[in-house]
CSV table of C-alpha atoms in Angstrom, one decimal:
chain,number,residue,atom,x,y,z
A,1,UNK,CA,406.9,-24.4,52.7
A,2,UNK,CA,408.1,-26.0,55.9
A,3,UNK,CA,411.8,-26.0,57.4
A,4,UNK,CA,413.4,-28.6,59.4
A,5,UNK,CA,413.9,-27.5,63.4
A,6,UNK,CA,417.8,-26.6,64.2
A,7,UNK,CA,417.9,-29.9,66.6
A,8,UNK,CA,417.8,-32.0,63.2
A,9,UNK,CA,421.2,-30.5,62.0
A,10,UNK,CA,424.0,-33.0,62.1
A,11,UNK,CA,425.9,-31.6,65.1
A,12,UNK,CA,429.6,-31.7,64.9
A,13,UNK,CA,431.2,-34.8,66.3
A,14,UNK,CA,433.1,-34.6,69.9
A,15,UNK,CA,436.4,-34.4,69.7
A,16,UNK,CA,436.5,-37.7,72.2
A,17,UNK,CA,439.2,-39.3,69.7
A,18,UNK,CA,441.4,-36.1,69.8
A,19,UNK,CA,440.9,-36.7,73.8
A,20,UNK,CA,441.4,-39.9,73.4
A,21,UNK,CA,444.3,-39.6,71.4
A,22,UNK,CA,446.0,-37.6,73.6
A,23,UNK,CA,444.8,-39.6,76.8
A,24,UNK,CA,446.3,-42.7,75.3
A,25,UNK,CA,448.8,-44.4,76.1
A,26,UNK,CA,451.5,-43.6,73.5
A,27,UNK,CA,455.6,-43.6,73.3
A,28,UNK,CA,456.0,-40.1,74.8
A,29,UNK,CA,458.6,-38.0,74.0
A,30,UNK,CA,460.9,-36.3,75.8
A,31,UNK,CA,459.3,-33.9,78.0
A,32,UNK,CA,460.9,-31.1,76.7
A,33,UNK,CA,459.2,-31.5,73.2
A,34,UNK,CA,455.6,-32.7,74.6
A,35,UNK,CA,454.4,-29.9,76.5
A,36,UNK,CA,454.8,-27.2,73.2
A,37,UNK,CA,453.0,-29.9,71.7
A,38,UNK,CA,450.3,-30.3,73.5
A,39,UNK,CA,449.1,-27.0,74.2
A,40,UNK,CA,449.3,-26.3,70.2
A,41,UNK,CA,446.9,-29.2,70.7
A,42,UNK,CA,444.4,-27.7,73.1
A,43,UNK,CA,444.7,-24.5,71.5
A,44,UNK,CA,443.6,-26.0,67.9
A,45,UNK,CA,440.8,-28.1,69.8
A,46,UNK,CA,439.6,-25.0,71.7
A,47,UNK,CA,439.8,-23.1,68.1
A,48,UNK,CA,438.3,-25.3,66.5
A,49,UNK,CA,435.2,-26.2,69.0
A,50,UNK,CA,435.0,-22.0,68.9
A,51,UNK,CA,434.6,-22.2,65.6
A,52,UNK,CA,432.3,-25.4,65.3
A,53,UNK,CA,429.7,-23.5,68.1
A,54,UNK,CA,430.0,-20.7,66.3
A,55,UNK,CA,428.9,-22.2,62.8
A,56,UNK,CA,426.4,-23.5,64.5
A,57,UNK,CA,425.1,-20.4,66.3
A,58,UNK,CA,425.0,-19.0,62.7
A,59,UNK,CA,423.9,-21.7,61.0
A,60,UNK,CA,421.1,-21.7,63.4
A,61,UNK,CA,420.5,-18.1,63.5
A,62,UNK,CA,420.1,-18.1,59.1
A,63,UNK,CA,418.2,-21.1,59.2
A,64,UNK,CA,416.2,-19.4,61.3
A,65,UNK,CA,416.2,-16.3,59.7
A,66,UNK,CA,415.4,-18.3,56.1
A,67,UNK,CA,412.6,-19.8,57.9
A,68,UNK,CA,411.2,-16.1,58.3
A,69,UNK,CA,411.8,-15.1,55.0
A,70,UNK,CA,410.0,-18.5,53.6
A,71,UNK,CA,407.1,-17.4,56.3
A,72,UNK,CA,406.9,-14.0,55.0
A,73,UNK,CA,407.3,-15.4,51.4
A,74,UNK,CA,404.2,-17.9,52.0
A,75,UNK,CA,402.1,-15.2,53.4
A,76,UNK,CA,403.3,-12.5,50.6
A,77,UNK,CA,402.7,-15.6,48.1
A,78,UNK,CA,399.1,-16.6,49.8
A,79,UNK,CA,398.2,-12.5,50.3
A,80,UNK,CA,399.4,-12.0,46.5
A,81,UNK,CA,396.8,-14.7,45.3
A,82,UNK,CA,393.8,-13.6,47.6
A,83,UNK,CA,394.6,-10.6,45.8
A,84,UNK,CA,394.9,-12.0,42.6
A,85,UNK,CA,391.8,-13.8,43.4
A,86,UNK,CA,390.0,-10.5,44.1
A,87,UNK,CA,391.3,-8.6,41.7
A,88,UNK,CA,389.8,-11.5,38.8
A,89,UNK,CA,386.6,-10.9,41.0
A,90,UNK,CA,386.9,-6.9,40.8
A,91,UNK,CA,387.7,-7.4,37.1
A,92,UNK,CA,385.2,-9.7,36.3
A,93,UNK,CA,382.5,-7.8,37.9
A,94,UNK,CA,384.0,-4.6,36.6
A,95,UNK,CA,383.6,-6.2,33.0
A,96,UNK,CA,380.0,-7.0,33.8
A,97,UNK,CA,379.5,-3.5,35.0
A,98,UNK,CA,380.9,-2.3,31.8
A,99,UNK,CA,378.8,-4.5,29.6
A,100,UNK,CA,376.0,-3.3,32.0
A,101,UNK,CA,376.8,0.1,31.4
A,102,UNK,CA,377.3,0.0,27.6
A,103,UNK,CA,374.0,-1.4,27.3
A,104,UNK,CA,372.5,0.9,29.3
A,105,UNK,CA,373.8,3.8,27.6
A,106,UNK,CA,373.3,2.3,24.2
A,107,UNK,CA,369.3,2.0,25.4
A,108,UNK,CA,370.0,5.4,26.6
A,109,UNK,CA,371.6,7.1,23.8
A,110,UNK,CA,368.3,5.1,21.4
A,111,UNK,CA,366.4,6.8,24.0
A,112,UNK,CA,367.6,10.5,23.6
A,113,UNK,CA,367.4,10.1,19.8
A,114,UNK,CA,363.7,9.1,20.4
A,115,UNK,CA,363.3,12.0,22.3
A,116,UNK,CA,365.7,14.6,20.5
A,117,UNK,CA,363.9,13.0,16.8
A,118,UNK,CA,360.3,13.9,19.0
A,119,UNK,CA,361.2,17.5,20.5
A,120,UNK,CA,362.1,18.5,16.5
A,121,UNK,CA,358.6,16.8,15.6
A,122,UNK,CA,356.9,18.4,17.7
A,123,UNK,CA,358.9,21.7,17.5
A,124,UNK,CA,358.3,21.4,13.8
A,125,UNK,CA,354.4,20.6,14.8
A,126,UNK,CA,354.4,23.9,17.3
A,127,UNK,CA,356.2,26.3,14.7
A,128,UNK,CA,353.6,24.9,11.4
A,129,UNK,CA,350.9,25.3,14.3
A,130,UNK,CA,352.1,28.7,15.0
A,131,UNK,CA,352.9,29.7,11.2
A,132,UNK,CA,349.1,28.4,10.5
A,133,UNK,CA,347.3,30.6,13.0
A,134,UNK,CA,349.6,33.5,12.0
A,135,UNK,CA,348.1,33.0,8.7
A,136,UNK,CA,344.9,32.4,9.8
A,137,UNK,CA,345.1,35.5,11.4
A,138,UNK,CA,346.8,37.3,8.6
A,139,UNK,CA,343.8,36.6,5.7
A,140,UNK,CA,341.1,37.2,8.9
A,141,UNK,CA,342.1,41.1,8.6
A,142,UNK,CA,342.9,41.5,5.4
A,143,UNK,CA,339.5,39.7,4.6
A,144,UNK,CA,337.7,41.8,7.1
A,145,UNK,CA,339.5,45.0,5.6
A,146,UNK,CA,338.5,44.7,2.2
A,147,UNK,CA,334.8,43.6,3.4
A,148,UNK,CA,334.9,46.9,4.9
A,149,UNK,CA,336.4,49.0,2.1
A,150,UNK,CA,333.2,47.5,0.2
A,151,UNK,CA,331.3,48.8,2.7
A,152,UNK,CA,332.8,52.2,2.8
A,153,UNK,CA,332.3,52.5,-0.6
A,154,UNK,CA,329.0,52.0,-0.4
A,155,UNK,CA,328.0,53.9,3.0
A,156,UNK,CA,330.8,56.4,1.4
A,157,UNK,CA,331.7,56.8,5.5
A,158,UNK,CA,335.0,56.1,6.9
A,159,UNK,CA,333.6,54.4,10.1
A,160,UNK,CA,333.6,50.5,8.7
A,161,UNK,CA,337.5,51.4,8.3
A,162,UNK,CA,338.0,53.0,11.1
A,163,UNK,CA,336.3,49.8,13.3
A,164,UNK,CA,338.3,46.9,11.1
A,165,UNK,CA,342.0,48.5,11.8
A,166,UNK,CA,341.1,49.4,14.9
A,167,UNK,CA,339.8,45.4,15.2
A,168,UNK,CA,343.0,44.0,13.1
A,169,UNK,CA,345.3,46.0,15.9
A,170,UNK,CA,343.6,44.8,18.9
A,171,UNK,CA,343.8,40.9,17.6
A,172,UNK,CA,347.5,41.4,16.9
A,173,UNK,CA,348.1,43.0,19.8
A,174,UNK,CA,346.3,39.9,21.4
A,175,UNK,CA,348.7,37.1,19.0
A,176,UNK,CA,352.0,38.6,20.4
A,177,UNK,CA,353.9,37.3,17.6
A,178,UNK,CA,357.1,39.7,16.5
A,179,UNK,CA,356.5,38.6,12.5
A,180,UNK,CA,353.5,40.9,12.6
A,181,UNK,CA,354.6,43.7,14.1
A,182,UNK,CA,355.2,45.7,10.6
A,183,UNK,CA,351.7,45.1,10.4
A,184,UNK,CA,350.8,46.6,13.2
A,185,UNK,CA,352.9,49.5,12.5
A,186,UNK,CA,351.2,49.9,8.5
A,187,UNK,CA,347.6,49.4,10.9
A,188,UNK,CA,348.7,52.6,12.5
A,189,UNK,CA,349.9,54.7,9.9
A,190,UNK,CA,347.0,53.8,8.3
A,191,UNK,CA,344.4,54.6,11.1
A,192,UNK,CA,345.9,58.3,11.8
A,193,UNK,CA,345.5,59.0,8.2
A,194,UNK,CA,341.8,58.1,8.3
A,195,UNK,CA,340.9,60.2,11.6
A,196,UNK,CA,342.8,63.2,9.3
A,197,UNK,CA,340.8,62.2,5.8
A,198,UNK,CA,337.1,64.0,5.4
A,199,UNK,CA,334.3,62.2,3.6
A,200,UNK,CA,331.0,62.9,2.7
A,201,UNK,CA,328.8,62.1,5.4
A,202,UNK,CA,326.6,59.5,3.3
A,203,UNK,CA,324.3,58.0,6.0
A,204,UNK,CA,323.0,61.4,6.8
A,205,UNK,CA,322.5,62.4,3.4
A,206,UNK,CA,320.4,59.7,2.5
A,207,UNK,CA,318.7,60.3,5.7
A,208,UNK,CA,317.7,63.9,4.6
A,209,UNK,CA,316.8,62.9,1.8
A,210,UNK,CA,314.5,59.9,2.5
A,211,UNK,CA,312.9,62.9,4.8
A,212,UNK,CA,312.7,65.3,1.7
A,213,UNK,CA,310.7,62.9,-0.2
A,214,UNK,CA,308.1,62.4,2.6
A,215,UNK,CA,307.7,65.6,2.9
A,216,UNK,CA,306.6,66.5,-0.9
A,217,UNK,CA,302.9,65.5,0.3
A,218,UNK,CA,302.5,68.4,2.2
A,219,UNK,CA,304.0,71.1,0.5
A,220,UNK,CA,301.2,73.9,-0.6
A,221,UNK,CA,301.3,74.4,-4.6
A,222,UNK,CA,300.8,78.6,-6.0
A,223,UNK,CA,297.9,78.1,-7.1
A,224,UNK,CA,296.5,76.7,-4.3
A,225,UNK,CA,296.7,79.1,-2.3
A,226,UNK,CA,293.9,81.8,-3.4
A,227,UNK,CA,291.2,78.9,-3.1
A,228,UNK,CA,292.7,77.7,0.4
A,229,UNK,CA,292.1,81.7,1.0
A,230,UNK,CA,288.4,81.9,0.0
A,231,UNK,CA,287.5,78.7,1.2
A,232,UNK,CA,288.7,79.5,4.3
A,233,UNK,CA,286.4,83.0,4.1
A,234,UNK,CA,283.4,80.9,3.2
A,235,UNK,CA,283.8,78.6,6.3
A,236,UNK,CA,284.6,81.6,8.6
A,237,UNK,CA,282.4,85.0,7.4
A,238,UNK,CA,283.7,88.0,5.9
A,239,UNK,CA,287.4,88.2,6.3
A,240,UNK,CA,287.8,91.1,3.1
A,241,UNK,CA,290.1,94.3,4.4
A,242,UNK,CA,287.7,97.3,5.4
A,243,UNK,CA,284.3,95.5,6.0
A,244,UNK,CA,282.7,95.3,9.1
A,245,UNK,CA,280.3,92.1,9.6
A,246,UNK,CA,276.8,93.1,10.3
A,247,UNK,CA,275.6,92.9,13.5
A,248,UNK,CA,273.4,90.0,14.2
A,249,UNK,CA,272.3,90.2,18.0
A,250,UNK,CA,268.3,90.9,18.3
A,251,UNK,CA,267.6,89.3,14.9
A,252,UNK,CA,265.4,86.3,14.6
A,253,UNK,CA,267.6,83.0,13.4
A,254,UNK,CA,265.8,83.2,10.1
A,255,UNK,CA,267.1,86.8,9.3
A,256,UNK,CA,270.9,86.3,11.1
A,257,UNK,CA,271.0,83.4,8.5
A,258,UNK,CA,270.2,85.4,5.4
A,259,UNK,CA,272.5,88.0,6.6
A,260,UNK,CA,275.1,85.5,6.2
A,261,UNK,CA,274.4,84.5,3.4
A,262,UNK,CA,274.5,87.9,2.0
A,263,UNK,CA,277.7,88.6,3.5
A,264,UNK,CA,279.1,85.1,1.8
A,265,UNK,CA,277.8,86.0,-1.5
A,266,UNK,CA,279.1,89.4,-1.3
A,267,UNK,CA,282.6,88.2,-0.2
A,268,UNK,CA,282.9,85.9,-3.6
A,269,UNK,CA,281.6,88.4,-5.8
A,270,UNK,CA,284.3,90.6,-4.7
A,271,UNK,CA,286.7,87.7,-5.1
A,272,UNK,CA,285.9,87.2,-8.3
A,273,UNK,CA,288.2,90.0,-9.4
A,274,UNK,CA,291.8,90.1,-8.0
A,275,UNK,CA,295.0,92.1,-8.9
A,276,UNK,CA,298.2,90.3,-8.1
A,277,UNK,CA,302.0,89.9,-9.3
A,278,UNK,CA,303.0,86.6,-11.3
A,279,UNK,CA,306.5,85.5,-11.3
A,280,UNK,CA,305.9,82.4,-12.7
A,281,UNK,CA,302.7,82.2,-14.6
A,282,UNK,CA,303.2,78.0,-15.1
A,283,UNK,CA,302.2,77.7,-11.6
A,284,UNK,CA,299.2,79.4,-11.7
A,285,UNK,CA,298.1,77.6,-15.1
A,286,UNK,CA,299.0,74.2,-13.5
A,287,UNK,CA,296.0,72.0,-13.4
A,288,UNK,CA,294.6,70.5,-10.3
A,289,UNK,CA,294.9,66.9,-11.7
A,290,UNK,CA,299.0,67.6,-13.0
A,291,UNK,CA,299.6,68.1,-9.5
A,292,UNK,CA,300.1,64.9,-8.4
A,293,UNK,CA,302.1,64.6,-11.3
A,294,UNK,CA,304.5,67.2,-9.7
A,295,UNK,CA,304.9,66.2,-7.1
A,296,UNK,CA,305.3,62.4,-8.4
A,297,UNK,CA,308.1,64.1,-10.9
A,298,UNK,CA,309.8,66.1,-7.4
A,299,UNK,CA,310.2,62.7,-5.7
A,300,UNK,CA,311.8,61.2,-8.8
A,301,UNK,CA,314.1,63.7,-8.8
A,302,UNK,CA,315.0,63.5,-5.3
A,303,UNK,CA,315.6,59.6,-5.1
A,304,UNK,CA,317.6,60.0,-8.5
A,305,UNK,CA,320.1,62.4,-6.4
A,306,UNK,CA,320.3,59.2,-4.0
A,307,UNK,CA,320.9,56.4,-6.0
A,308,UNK,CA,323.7,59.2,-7.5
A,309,UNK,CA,325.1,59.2,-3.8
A,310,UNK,CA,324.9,55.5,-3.6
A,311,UNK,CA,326.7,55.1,-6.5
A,312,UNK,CA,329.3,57.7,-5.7
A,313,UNK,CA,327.8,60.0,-8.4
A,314,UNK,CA,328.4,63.5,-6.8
A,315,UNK,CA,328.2,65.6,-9.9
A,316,UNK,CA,324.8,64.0,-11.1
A,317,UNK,CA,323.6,63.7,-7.4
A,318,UNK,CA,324.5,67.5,-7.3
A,319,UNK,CA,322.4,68.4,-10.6
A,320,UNK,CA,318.9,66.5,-9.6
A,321,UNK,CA,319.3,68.4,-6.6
A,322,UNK,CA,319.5,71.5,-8.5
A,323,UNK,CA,316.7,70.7,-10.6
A,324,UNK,CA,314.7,69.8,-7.7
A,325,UNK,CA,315.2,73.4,-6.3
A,326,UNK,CA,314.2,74.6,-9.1
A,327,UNK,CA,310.6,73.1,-9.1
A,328,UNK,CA,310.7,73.7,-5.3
A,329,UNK,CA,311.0,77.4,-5.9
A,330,UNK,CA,308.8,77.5,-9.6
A,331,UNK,CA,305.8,75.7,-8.6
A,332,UNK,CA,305.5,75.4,-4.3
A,333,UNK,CA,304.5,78.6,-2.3
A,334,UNK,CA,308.1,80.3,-0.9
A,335,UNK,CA,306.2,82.0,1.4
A,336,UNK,CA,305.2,78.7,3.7
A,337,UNK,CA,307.5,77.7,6.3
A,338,UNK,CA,307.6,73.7,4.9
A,339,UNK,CA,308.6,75.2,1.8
A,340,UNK,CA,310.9,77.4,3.2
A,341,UNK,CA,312.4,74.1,5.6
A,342,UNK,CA,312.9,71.7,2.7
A,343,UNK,CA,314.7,74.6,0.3
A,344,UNK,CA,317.0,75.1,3.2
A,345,UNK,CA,318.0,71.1,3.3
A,346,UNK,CA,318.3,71.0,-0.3
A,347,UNK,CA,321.2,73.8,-0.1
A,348,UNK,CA,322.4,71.5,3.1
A,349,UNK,CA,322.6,68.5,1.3
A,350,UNK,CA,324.5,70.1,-1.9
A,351,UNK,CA,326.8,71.9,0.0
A,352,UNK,CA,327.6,68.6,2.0
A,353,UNK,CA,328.2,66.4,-0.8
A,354,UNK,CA,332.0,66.2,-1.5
A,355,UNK,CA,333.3,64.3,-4.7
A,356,UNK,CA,336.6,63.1,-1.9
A,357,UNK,CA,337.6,59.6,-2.7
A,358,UNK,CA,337.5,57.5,0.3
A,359,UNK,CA,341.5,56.7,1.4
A,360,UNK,CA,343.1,53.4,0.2
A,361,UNK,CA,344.8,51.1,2.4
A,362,UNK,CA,347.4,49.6,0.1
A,363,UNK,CA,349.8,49.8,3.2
A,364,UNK,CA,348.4,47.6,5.3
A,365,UNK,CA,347.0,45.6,2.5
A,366,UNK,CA,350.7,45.4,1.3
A,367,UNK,CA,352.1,44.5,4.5
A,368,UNK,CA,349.5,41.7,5.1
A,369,UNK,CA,350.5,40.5,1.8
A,370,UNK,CA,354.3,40.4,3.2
A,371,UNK,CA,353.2,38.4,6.4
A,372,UNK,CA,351.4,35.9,4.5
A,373,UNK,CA,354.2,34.8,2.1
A,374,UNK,CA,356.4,34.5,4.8
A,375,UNK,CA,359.3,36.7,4.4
């Protein structure tokens, strides 16, 4: 907005006709009324030209001063538009920001859904994971325990129960999970009342017993024992109490010969008469041939006593070893050291036979139960 210069102004006429008028010729007065007038005259020109320069002095100073304002206006006006301009600009682009923004976070927020919807999949993934090996786990050892009750119960030994807790806590141990550890605790309980539980000691019965019944073979028969005793004088000379053998040396082979032979028959005619006490007179009556038979009968009883221990049979296991001591001691000659040796593992063996039963584990078996339905 432009202003016109201060020259342009219309400047205020000279007062040439007031000059003029008073420099022209005109009727004058008297002289005595003239001169007041005409310095009331100057006075009112001077006044007025005063005032004249002065409206224009001030004129021109607010015309100028208007002309400051409108320049200050313009540029206020022309700033107030750049920054209207740049503020549309800011906005604008600040709206496409925004949109910007709001779609990124809207592909954001899809994406943490995705990934919040996949941490609970696969936490769900770890934790049936987790809950399947635990159970896994769980119906390993309580398979393995009851494999080896079976087994106790057959070997009648605690050591198969013994090695499968002692197994079941080592693979918990190993798992680290805190849903097991009453488990672990039953697995204890139960272990420290096995070491404290006493069994019979099965595997070593059988063993002496399964030695026993090899050893039947070679065990001398009562009535054995006189012709083992004068077979053994025929083979080796005179052996009768009080006689002297005859001496040979400085005989001729043909007569050292018939003195043996003399000595031999003598020896088994005085055999043929013996005094001697009979305890059991069955023995000495037994035939040669029923000794097989015996012995055949001894071993029967013998492995009848084991399958009684196999089968957990203490009381019948106890009474075929009884009877077998009894045809041990009837029949077989007490006075021979085998004889003697087996009798003494007989009493072993029935005295180390114990009708116990074999501790339960319904603890741990009950606890295992408890993990595996989940609660």
């Amino acid at each position: 907005m432009s202003s016109a210069p201060p020259d342009d102004l219309p400047s205020t006429p000279p007062p040439a006709p007031v000059a003029a008028a008073v420099g022209a010729p005109a009727v004058s007065p008297a002289p005595s009324a003239a001169a007041p007038a005409a310095g009331r005259s100057g006075a009112m020109t001077l006044l007025l030209g005063t005032v004249a320069v002065a409206a224009l002095v001030s004129s021109g100073l607010l015309w100028q001063k208007l002309s400051a304002i409108q320049e200050q206006l313009a540029r206020q006006s022309a700033d107030s538009g750049a920054l209207a301009i740049e503020a549309r600009t800011m906005a604008r682009q600040a709206e496409e920001l925004v949109r910007d923004t709001a779609a990124r976070l809207s592909v954001a927020e899809a994406r943490v859904s995705e990934v919040a919807l996949q941490r609970s999949q696969l936490e769900e993934l770890m934790q049936s994971l987790s809950r399947s090996r635990d159970e896994n786990l769980v119906v390993d050892i309580e398979s393995a325990i009851r494999l080896a009750q079976q087994q106790a119960q057959l070997t009648g030994s605690l050591e198969p129960l013994v090695a499968a807790l002692k197994s079941a806590n080592q693979r918990i141990e190993r798992s680290a999970q805190p849903r097991l550890a009453p488990v672990q605790r039953a697995i204890g309980r139960d272990l420290d009342r096995l070491t404290r539980a006493t069994v019979t000691d099965t595997a070593g019965l059988l063993a002496r017993l399964d030695e026993l019944v090899r050893q039947v073979d070679d065990l001398p028969v009562l009535n054995v024992v006189a012709q083992a005793a004068s077979t053994k004088r025929l083979s080796t000379g005179p052996a009768m109490p009080g006689s002297t053998p005859a001496p040979t040396e400085g005989l001729a082979w043909w007569q050292a010969a018939l003195q043996r032979s003399w000595e031999v028959v003598r020896d088994e005619a005085r055999s043929l008469v013996r005094v001697s006490r009979i305890d059991q007179p069955e023995a000495i009556l037994l035939a040669p041939e029923q000794t097989f038979f015996l012995r055949e009968n001894l071993k029967f009883k013998l492995l009848n006593a084991r399958l009684g221990i196999l089968a957990r049979q203490f009381e019948s296991a106890r009474s075929d070893l009884a009877a077998a001591t009894a045809a041990l001691n009837k029949y077989f000659d007490p006075a021979s050291r085998r004889t003697q040796n087996v009798a003494s593992t007989l009493q072993q063996a029935q005295a180390s036979m114990k009708a116990a039963e074999l501790p339960r584990l319904d603890e741990t078996l009950s606890a295992l139960a408890t993990a595996a339905a989940g609660r």
